Amino acid sequence: VRCVKETGSEGFNLGAFGDILPGVNRLRGEFTSNLEITGTPSSLTTDGYIKVVNAAFFLEANNLEYNASLLLNVDGEKLILDSLILANVKGTKNGGKLTGRGTATLENFEVTSSRFSFSGDIKVLNEASKTVSPSIYGELVIGTEGNVELEVEKDRIFLRAPVLIKIADLTFPQTQSAYQSGSENYIYKFAEDTSSVKQSGDIGFDELVEISETAGNAGQSKSRTSIFDYNISVKIENEATITYVLSREFDQNLEANLEGNITLRKSGTRTEAIGKFDLLEGSTLQFIKTLEAEGSIDFRSGEISNPYLDITATYFNYYYPVTGPDAGEEVPVEVRLFIEGPLNDLEKNITTGEDNIAVYYNAKNIADNTPSPEFDASDAAMFILIDEFNTPTVSYTHLTLPTKRIV
């Protein structure tokens, strides 16, 4: 039995859907279509088009408003995405636009293969996002270096995405568990802050992919699996400013101006991250006072959640001894704090390490990178605190840092 069915709409108001679409609020716009379905029940073909114009919506994930439009043509067994536009609404500071196109092959209304590409730049976070994304907030504009390509087959999805970080001024607040763990490592408290911040669950990129695959396969038969592989390169175009909250209780933050790039790959069950971010001039560590920070965050282990940290934070000032051979002189002094090792071992290295802080007394030792062994960690803490060294009435026996997962 051969059937012919025509269906269409003209200027249908998308606002009629309300908030029925997951992750989307306040949807509006116009939907127009003209489709003709022909063939037998076991072998149907479709011809026509679908058009969406003047669409706008708020995305729940980041609380930002976007405009969108779409033109989709259906030609028998071929689906052609002639145009897809997603843009920040007019007036968005540093806003942008993504455009996309591509094709897909249909078999009885089922997409058997497809290839789509997207390019442009778009804002994905701002201060308004903080209420829905407390685990990372600030300003973030991303773009593409060439095209982002998405290929879909029956049993495999592959994403190739050359991503540029065009503008980034982000804050990564500490999770509640890390905050408590870090606070317990302190023996002496120089300040107290009893305010609290609402925190969200901490989840990494690999876990998100695993959840996505599990959910996508839940309704499928056990004999069919869908594999999501990707190759995502992330490059900082100019520099990115990232603030890592190490301890709210002690108002300690690492403010890192970063440059560099990393590549995230997944093939089958194997995932890896390769690359390095370098700290640029102007990076600081707030640790009692403001220390200059330098070093790198290196993904040498291949794990995105466990980079290797090699960061040195330096406090510099002058000391004016009243006794001894340097009495009456102006002596330059540096206190250096060393954060080194895999992120997963950071707490162990800092709490048990004997060489994580050192004093460099006088210009020669500073130039030669030679620590002054007559000063211990308590002297270093005292000099950062009041630009003096330890006295018999003030004793600090050990100094440690709080730790936090920053990726």
Coordinates of C-alpha atoms in Angstrom, one line a residue:
V1 CA 0.0 0.0 0.0
R2 CA 1.5 3.3 -1.1
C3 CA 0.7 6.4 0.8
V4 CA 1.2 10.1 0.3
K5 CA 1.0 12.5 3.3
E6 CA 1.6 16.2 3.3
T7 CA 2.1 18.1 6.5
G8 CA 3.2 21.6 7.2
S9 CA 2.9 24.7 9.4
E10 CA 3.3 28.4 8.8
G11 CA 4.7 30.7 11.5
F12 CA 3.9 28.3 14.4
N13 CA 4.8 30.1 17.7
L14 CA 7.5 28.1 19.5
G15 CA 6.4 29.7 22.7
A16 CA 3.5 27.3 22.8
F17 CA 5.9 24.6 23.9
G18 CA 6.6 26.5 27.1
D19 CA 9.5 25.0 29.0
I20 CA 8.9 21.5 27.8
L21 CA 12.3 21.2 26.2
P22 CA 15.0 19.9 28.6
G23 CA 17.6 22.5 29.6
V24 CA 15.8 25.4 27.8
N25 CA 13.6 28.1 29.3
R26 CA 11.5 30.9 27.8
L27 CA 11.6 29.5 24.2
R28 CA 10.1 31.7 21.5
G29 CA 10.3 32.1 17.8
E30 CA 8.6 30.9 14.6
F31 CA 8.5 27.4 13.1
T32 CA 7.6 26.8 9.5
S33 CA 7.6 23.5 7.7
N34 CA 6.4 21.8 4.5
L35 CA 7.0 18.1 4.3
E36 CA 5.6 15.3 2.0
I37 CA 5.9 11.7 3.0
T38 CA 5.5 9.0 0.3
G39 CA 6.1 5.3 0.0
T40 CA 5.0 2.2 1.8
P41 CA 4.9 1.7 5.6
S42 CA 8.1 -0.3 5.4
S43 CA 9.9 2.2 3.1
L44 CA 9.0 5.8 3.5
T45 CA 10.7 8.8 2.0
T46 CA 10.3 12.5 3.0
D47 CA 10.8 15.7 1.0
G48 CA 10.5 19.2 2.1
Y49 CA 12.0 21.7 4.6
I50 CA 11.9 22.8 8.2
K51 CA 12.7 26.5 9.1
V52 CA 13.1 28.2 12.5
V53 CA 13.5 32.0 12.5
N54 CA 13.7 34.6 15.3
A55 CA 14.2 32.0 17.9
A56 CA 15.4 32.9 21.4
F57 CA 15.8 31.0 24.6
F58 CA 17.6 30.9 28.0
L59 CA 20.0 28.0 28.5
E60 CA 19.6 26.5 32.0
A61 CA 23.3 25.3 32.1
N62 CA 24.7 28.9 32.1
N63 CA 21.7 31.2 32.5
L64 CA 22.5 33.0 29.3
E65 CA 20.1 34.0 26.5
Y66 CA 20.7 33.1 22.9
N67 CA 19.2 33.8 19.5
A68 CA 18.9 30.9 17.0
S69 CA 17.8 30.1 13.4
L70 CA 17.7 27.0 11.3
L71 CA 17.0 25.8 7.8
L72 CA 16.8 22.1 7.2
N73 CA 16.0 20.5 3.9
V74 CA 14.9 16.9 3.4
D75 CA 15.5 15.3 0.1
G76 CA 14.4 11.6 0.2
E77 CA 17.1 9.8 2.1
K78 CA 19.3 12.9 2.6
L79 CA 18.9 15.5 5.3
I80 CA 20.7 18.7 4.6
L81 CA 21.4 21.3 7.3
D82 CA 21.7 24.4 5.1
S83 CA 22.1 26.8 8.0
L84 CA 22.3 26.8 11.7
I85 CA 23.0 30.0 13.7
L86 CA 23.4 30.3 17.4
A87 CA 24.3 33.7 18.7
N88 CA 24.5 35.7 21.9
V89 CA 21.7 38.2 22.1
K90 CA 22.3 41.8 21.1
G91 CA 24.0 43.8 23.8
T92 CA 26.0 40.8 25.3
K93 CA 29.5 42.1 26.1
N94 CA 32.0 40.1 24.0
G95 CA 29.2 38.1 22.5
G96 CA 29.6 36.1 19.2
K97 CA 28.0 33.7 16.8
L98 CA 28.4 30.1 15.8
T99 CA 27.3 28.9 12.4
G100 CA 26.9 25.3 11.2
R101 CA 26.0 23.1 8.3
G102 CA 26.1 19.5 7.3
T103 CA 24.3 16.4 5.9
A104 CA 22.8 13.2 7.2
T105 CA 21.6 10.0 5.6
L106 CA 18.1 8.7 6.5
E107 CA 16.7 5.2 6.3
N108 CA 13.0 5.0 7.1
F109 CA 13.3 8.1 9.3
E110 CA 16.3 6.8 11.1
V111 CA 19.6 8.7 10.8
T112 CA 22.2 6.2 9.7
S113 CA 25.2 8.6 9.3
S114 CA 25.8 12.3 9.4
R115 CA 28.5 14.9 9.3
F116 CA 28.2 18.4 10.6
S117 CA 30.6 21.3 11.0
F118 CA 30.5 24.4 13.1
S119 CA 32.6 27.5 13.4
G120 CA 32.7 30.9 15.1
D121 CA 32.9 32.2 18.6
I122 CA 30.3 32.5 21.4
K123 CA 30.1 33.5 25.0
V124 CA 29.3 30.6 27.3
L125 CA 29.7 32.1 30.9
N126 CA 29.3 35.4 32.6
E127 CA 28.5 36.7 36.1
A128 CA 24.9 35.7 35.6
S129 CA 26.0 32.1 35.3
K130 CA 27.2 31.9 38.9
T131 CA 23.7 31.1 40.3
V132 CA 23.5 27.9 38.1
S133 CA 27.2 27.1 37.9
P134 CA 28.8 27.7 41.3
S135 CA 31.6 25.2 40.6
I136 CA 33.0 27.5 37.9
Y137 CA 32.0 31.1 37.2
G138 CA 33.2 34.3 35.6
E139 CA 33.7 35.4 32.0
L140 CA 34.3 32.8 29.2
V141 CA 34.3 33.3 25.5
I142 CA 35.3 30.3 23.3
G143 CA 35.8 30.1 19.5
T144 CA 37.0 27.6 16.9
E145 CA 40.3 27.4 15.1
G146 CA 38.8 26.1 11.8
N147 CA 35.8 23.9 12.0
V148 CA 34.4 21.7 14.8
E149 CA 33.3 18.5 13.1
L150 CA 30.8 15.9 14.3
E151 CA 30.5 12.6 12.6
V152 CA 27.8 10.1 13.5
E153 CA 27.6 6.5 12.4
K154 CA 25.4 3.7 13.6
D155 CA 27.8 2.5 16.3
R156 CA 30.2 5.5 16.7
I157 CA 30.2 9.2 17.3
F158 CA 33.4 11.2 16.7
L159 CA 34.0 14.8 17.7
R160 CA 36.9 16.8 16.4
A161 CA 37.0 20.2 18.0
P162 CA 39.8 22.8 17.7
V163 CA 38.7 25.1 20.5
L164 CA 40.2 28.6 21.3
I165 CA 39.9 30.2 24.7
K166 CA 39.4 33.7 23.5
I167 CA 38.5 35.4 26.8
A168 CA 38.6 33.8 30.2
D169 CA 38.4 35.3 33.7
L170 CA 37.2 32.4 35.7
T171 CA 37.0 31.3 39.4
F172 CA 37.2 27.8 40.6
P173 CA 35.9 27.8 44.2
Q174 CA 36.9 25.1 46.5
T175 CA 34.6 22.1 47.0
Q176 CA 33.3 21.6 50.6
S177 CA 35.3 18.4 51.1
A178 CA 38.5 20.0 50.0
Y179 CA 37.8 23.0 52.1
Q180 CA 37.4 20.9 55.2
S181 CA 40.5 18.8 54.4
G182 CA 42.7 21.8 53.7
S183 CA 41.6 23.5 56.9
E184 CA 42.6 20.5 59.0
N185 CA 46.2 20.8 57.7
Y186 CA 46.8 24.1 59.5
I187 CA 48.4 24.3 62.9
Y188 CA 48.4 28.1 63.2
K189 CA 45.6 30.4 62.1
F190 CA 46.4 34.0 61.0
A191 CA 42.8 34.9 60.0
E192 CA 39.3 33.6 60.3
D193 CA 36.4 33.8 57.8
T194 CA 33.3 32.0 58.9
S195 CA 31.3 32.8 55.7
S196 CA 30.1 29.9 53.6
V197 CA 29.5 29.5 49.9
K198 CA 27.0 27.1 48.3
Q199 CA 29.0 24.4 46.4
S200 CA 28.0 21.9 43.8
G201 CA 29.1 18.4 43.1
D202 CA 32.5 18.0 41.5
I203 CA 32.5 16.0 38.2
G204 CA 35.2 15.7 35.5
F205 CA 35.0 15.7 31.8
D206 CA 35.6 11.9 31.5
E207 CA 32.8 11.2 34.0
L208 CA 30.4 13.4 31.9
V209 CA 31.3 11.4 28.8
E210 CA 30.7 8.1 30.6
I211 CA 27.3 9.2 32.0
S212 CA 26.3 10.4 28.5
E213 CA 27.2 7.1 26.9
T214 CA 25.5 5.1 29.7
A215 CA 22.3 7.1 29.4
G216 CA 22.3 6.9 25.6
N217 CA 22.7 3.2 25.6
A218 CA 20.1 2.5 28.4
G219 CA 17.3 2.0 25.9
Q220 CA 19.2 0.0 23.4
S221 CA 19.6 -3.7 23.0
K222 CA 22.7 -5.3 24.6
S223 CA 24.0 -6.3 21.2
R224 CA 24.4 -2.7 20.1
T225 CA 26.7 -0.2 21.6
S226 CA 27.4 3.4 20.7
I227 CA 31.0 4.7 21.1
F228 CA 31.7 8.4 21.7
D229 CA 35.3 9.3 20.7
Y230 CA 36.8 12.7 20.5
N231 CA 39.9 14.8 19.8
I232 CA 39.6 18.2 21.4
S233 CA 42.4 20.7 21.3
V234 CA 42.1 23.6 23.7
K235 CA 44.4 26.6 23.0
I236 CA 44.5 29.8 24.9
E237 CA 44.5 32.5 22.3
N238 CA 46.0 35.4 24.3
E239 CA 46.0 34.6 28.0
A240 CA 43.4 33.4 30.5
T241 CA 43.0 34.5 34.1
I242 CA 42.0 31.7 36.4
T243 CA 41.5 32.0 40.1
Y244 CA 41.8 28.8 42.2
V245 CA 40.3 29.2 45.7
L246 CA 42.7 27.2 47.9
S247 CA 41.2 28.2 51.2
R248 CA 38.3 30.4 52.0
E249 CA 39.1 30.3 55.7
F250 CA 42.5 31.8 55.1
D251 CA 41.6 33.8 52.1
Q252 CA 44.2 32.0 50.0
N253 CA 43.9 32.1 46.2
L254 CA 46.1 31.2 43.3
E255 CA 45.4 33.8 40.6
A256 CA 47.0 32.4 37.4
N257 CA 47.5 34.2 34.1
L258 CA 47.9 31.3 31.7
E259 CA 49.0 30.5 28.2
G260 CA 49.4 27.2 26.4
N261 CA 47.3 24.4 25.1
I262 CA 46.2 20.9 25.9
T263 CA 44.6 18.1 23.8
L264 CA 41.9 15.8 25.1
R265 CA 41.5 12.4 23.4
K266 CA 39.3 9.4 23.7
S267 CA 39.4 6.3 21.6
G268 CA 37.4 3.4 22.8
T269 CA 38.0 3.1 26.5
R270 CA 41.3 5.0 26.5
T271 CA 41.2 8.7 27.5
E272 CA 44.2 11.0 27.8
A273 CA 45.1 14.7 28.2
I274 CA 48.4 16.0 26.8
G275 CA 49.8 19.5 27.0
K276 CA 50.8 22.3 29.4
F277 CA 49.6 25.7 30.7
D278 CA 52.4 28.1 31.8
L279 CA 51.9 30.8 34.4
L280 CA 52.6 34.3 33.0
E281 CA 54.0 37.4 34.7
G282 CA 51.4 38.8 37.0
S283 CA 50.3 35.5 38.4
T284 CA 50.0 35.6 42.2
L285 CA 49.4 33.4 45.3
Q286 CA 47.6 35.0 48.1
F287 CA 49.2 33.4 51.2
I288 CA 49.1 35.7 54.2
K289 CA 50.3 38.4 51.7
T290 CA 50.5 38.5 47.9
L291 CA 53.3 36.3 46.5
E292 CA 54.5 36.3 42.9
A293 CA 53.8 33.0 41.3
E294 CA 55.6 31.3 38.3
G295 CA 55.7 27.7 36.9
S296 CA 53.4 25.4 35.0
I297 CA 50.4 23.0 35.1
D298 CA 51.6 20.0 33.0
F299 CA 49.4 17.2 31.9
R300 CA 52.4 14.8 31.5
S301 CA 50.6 11.9 33.2
G302 CA 47.9 11.8 30.5
E303 CA 45.1 12.3 33.0
I304 CA 43.1 15.5 32.8
S305 CA 42.2 15.2 36.5
N306 CA 45.8 14.7 37.7
P307 CA 48.1 17.3 36.2
Y308 CA 51.7 17.9 37.5
L309 CA 52.0 21.1 39.3
D310 CA 55.4 22.9 39.3
I311 CA 54.7 26.3 40.9
T312 CA 57.0 28.6 42.9
A313 CA 55.5 31.5 44.8
T314 CA 57.9 34.2 46.0
Y315 CA 57.6 36.9 48.6
F316 CA 60.3 39.7 48.5
N317 CA 61.1 42.5 51.0
Y318 CA 64.0 44.0 52.9
Y319 CA 65.2 43.1 56.4
Y320 CA 66.9 45.5 58.7
P321 CA 68.9 43.6 61.3
V322 CA 69.7 45.4 64.5
T323 CA 72.6 43.1 65.6
G324 CA 75.2 40.9 63.9
P325 CA 77.4 41.6 60.9
D326 CA 74.6 43.1 58.8
A327 CA 73.4 45.5 61.6
G328 CA 72.1 48.7 60.1
E329 CA 72.1 47.3 56.6
E330 CA 69.2 46.8 54.1
V331 CA 69.2 43.1 53.3
P332 CA 67.1 41.7 50.5
V333 CA 65.2 38.6 51.5
E334 CA 63.0 36.2 49.5
V335 CA 60.7 33.5 50.9
R336 CA 59.8 30.9 48.3
L337 CA 56.9 28.5 48.6
F338 CA 57.1 25.4 46.4
I339 CA 54.1 23.5 45.1
E340 CA 55.4 20.5 43.1
G341 CA 54.1 17.1 42.2
P342 CA 51.0 15.4 40.8
L343 CA 47.8 17.0 41.9
N344 CA 46.6 13.7 43.5
D345 CA 49.7 13.7 45.7
L346 CA 49.6 17.5 46.5
E347 CA 48.2 17.1 50.1
K348 CA 50.8 14.4 51.0
N349 CA 53.7 16.3 49.5
I350 CA 52.8 19.6 51.2
T351 CA 51.9 18.2 54.6
T352 CA 54.9 15.8 54.8
G353 CA 57.5 17.6 52.6
E354 CA 60.4 19.2 54.4
D355 CA 61.5 21.5 51.6
N356 CA 58.2 23.2 50.6
I357 CA 59.2 26.6 51.9
A358 CA 62.6 28.3 52.2
V359 CA 64.3 31.6 53.0
Y360 CA 66.9 33.2 50.7
Y361 CA 68.8 35.8 52.8
N362 CA 70.9 38.5 51.0
A363 CA 71.4 39.3 47.3
K364 CA 74.0 36.6 46.7
N365 CA 71.9 33.7 47.9
I366 CA 68.9 35.0 45.9
A367 CA 70.9 35.2 42.7
D368 CA 72.5 31.8 43.3
N369 CA 69.2 30.1 44.3
T370 CA 70.8 29.0 47.5
P371 CA 68.5 28.7 50.6
S372 CA 69.8 30.0 53.9
P373 CA 69.8 27.0 56.2
E374 CA 69.8 29.1 59.4
F375 CA 66.1 29.9 58.8
D376 CA 63.4 27.3 59.0
A377 CA 59.7 27.3 58.1
S378 CA 58.7 29.3 61.2
D379 CA 61.1 32.0 60.2
A380 CA 59.7 32.0 56.7
A381 CA 56.1 32.4 58.0
M382 CA 57.1 35.1 60.3
F383 CA 58.9 37.1 57.6
I384 CA 55.9 36.9 55.3
L385 CA 53.6 38.0 58.2
I386 CA 55.6 40.9 59.6
D387 CA 58.9 41.2 57.7
E388 CA 60.8 39.9 60.8
F389 CA 62.3 36.6 61.7
N390 CA 61.4 34.4 64.7
T391 CA 61.8 35.6 68.3
P392 CA 61.8 33.4 71.4
T393 CA 58.3 34.6 72.2
V394 CA 56.8 33.5 68.9
S395 CA 57.2 30.0 67.6
Y396 CA 55.8 28.3 64.5
T397 CA 56.8 24.7 64.3
H398 CA 55.4 23.7 61.0
L399 CA 53.7 25.3 58.0
T400 CA 51.4 23.5 55.5
L401 CA 49.0 24.5 52.7
P402 CA 45.4 23.5 52.1
T403 CA 44.8 21.4 49.0
K404 CA 42.2 21.4 46.3
R405 CA 41.3 19.7 43.0
I406 CA 41.7 22.5 40.4
V407 CA 40.7 20.5 37.3

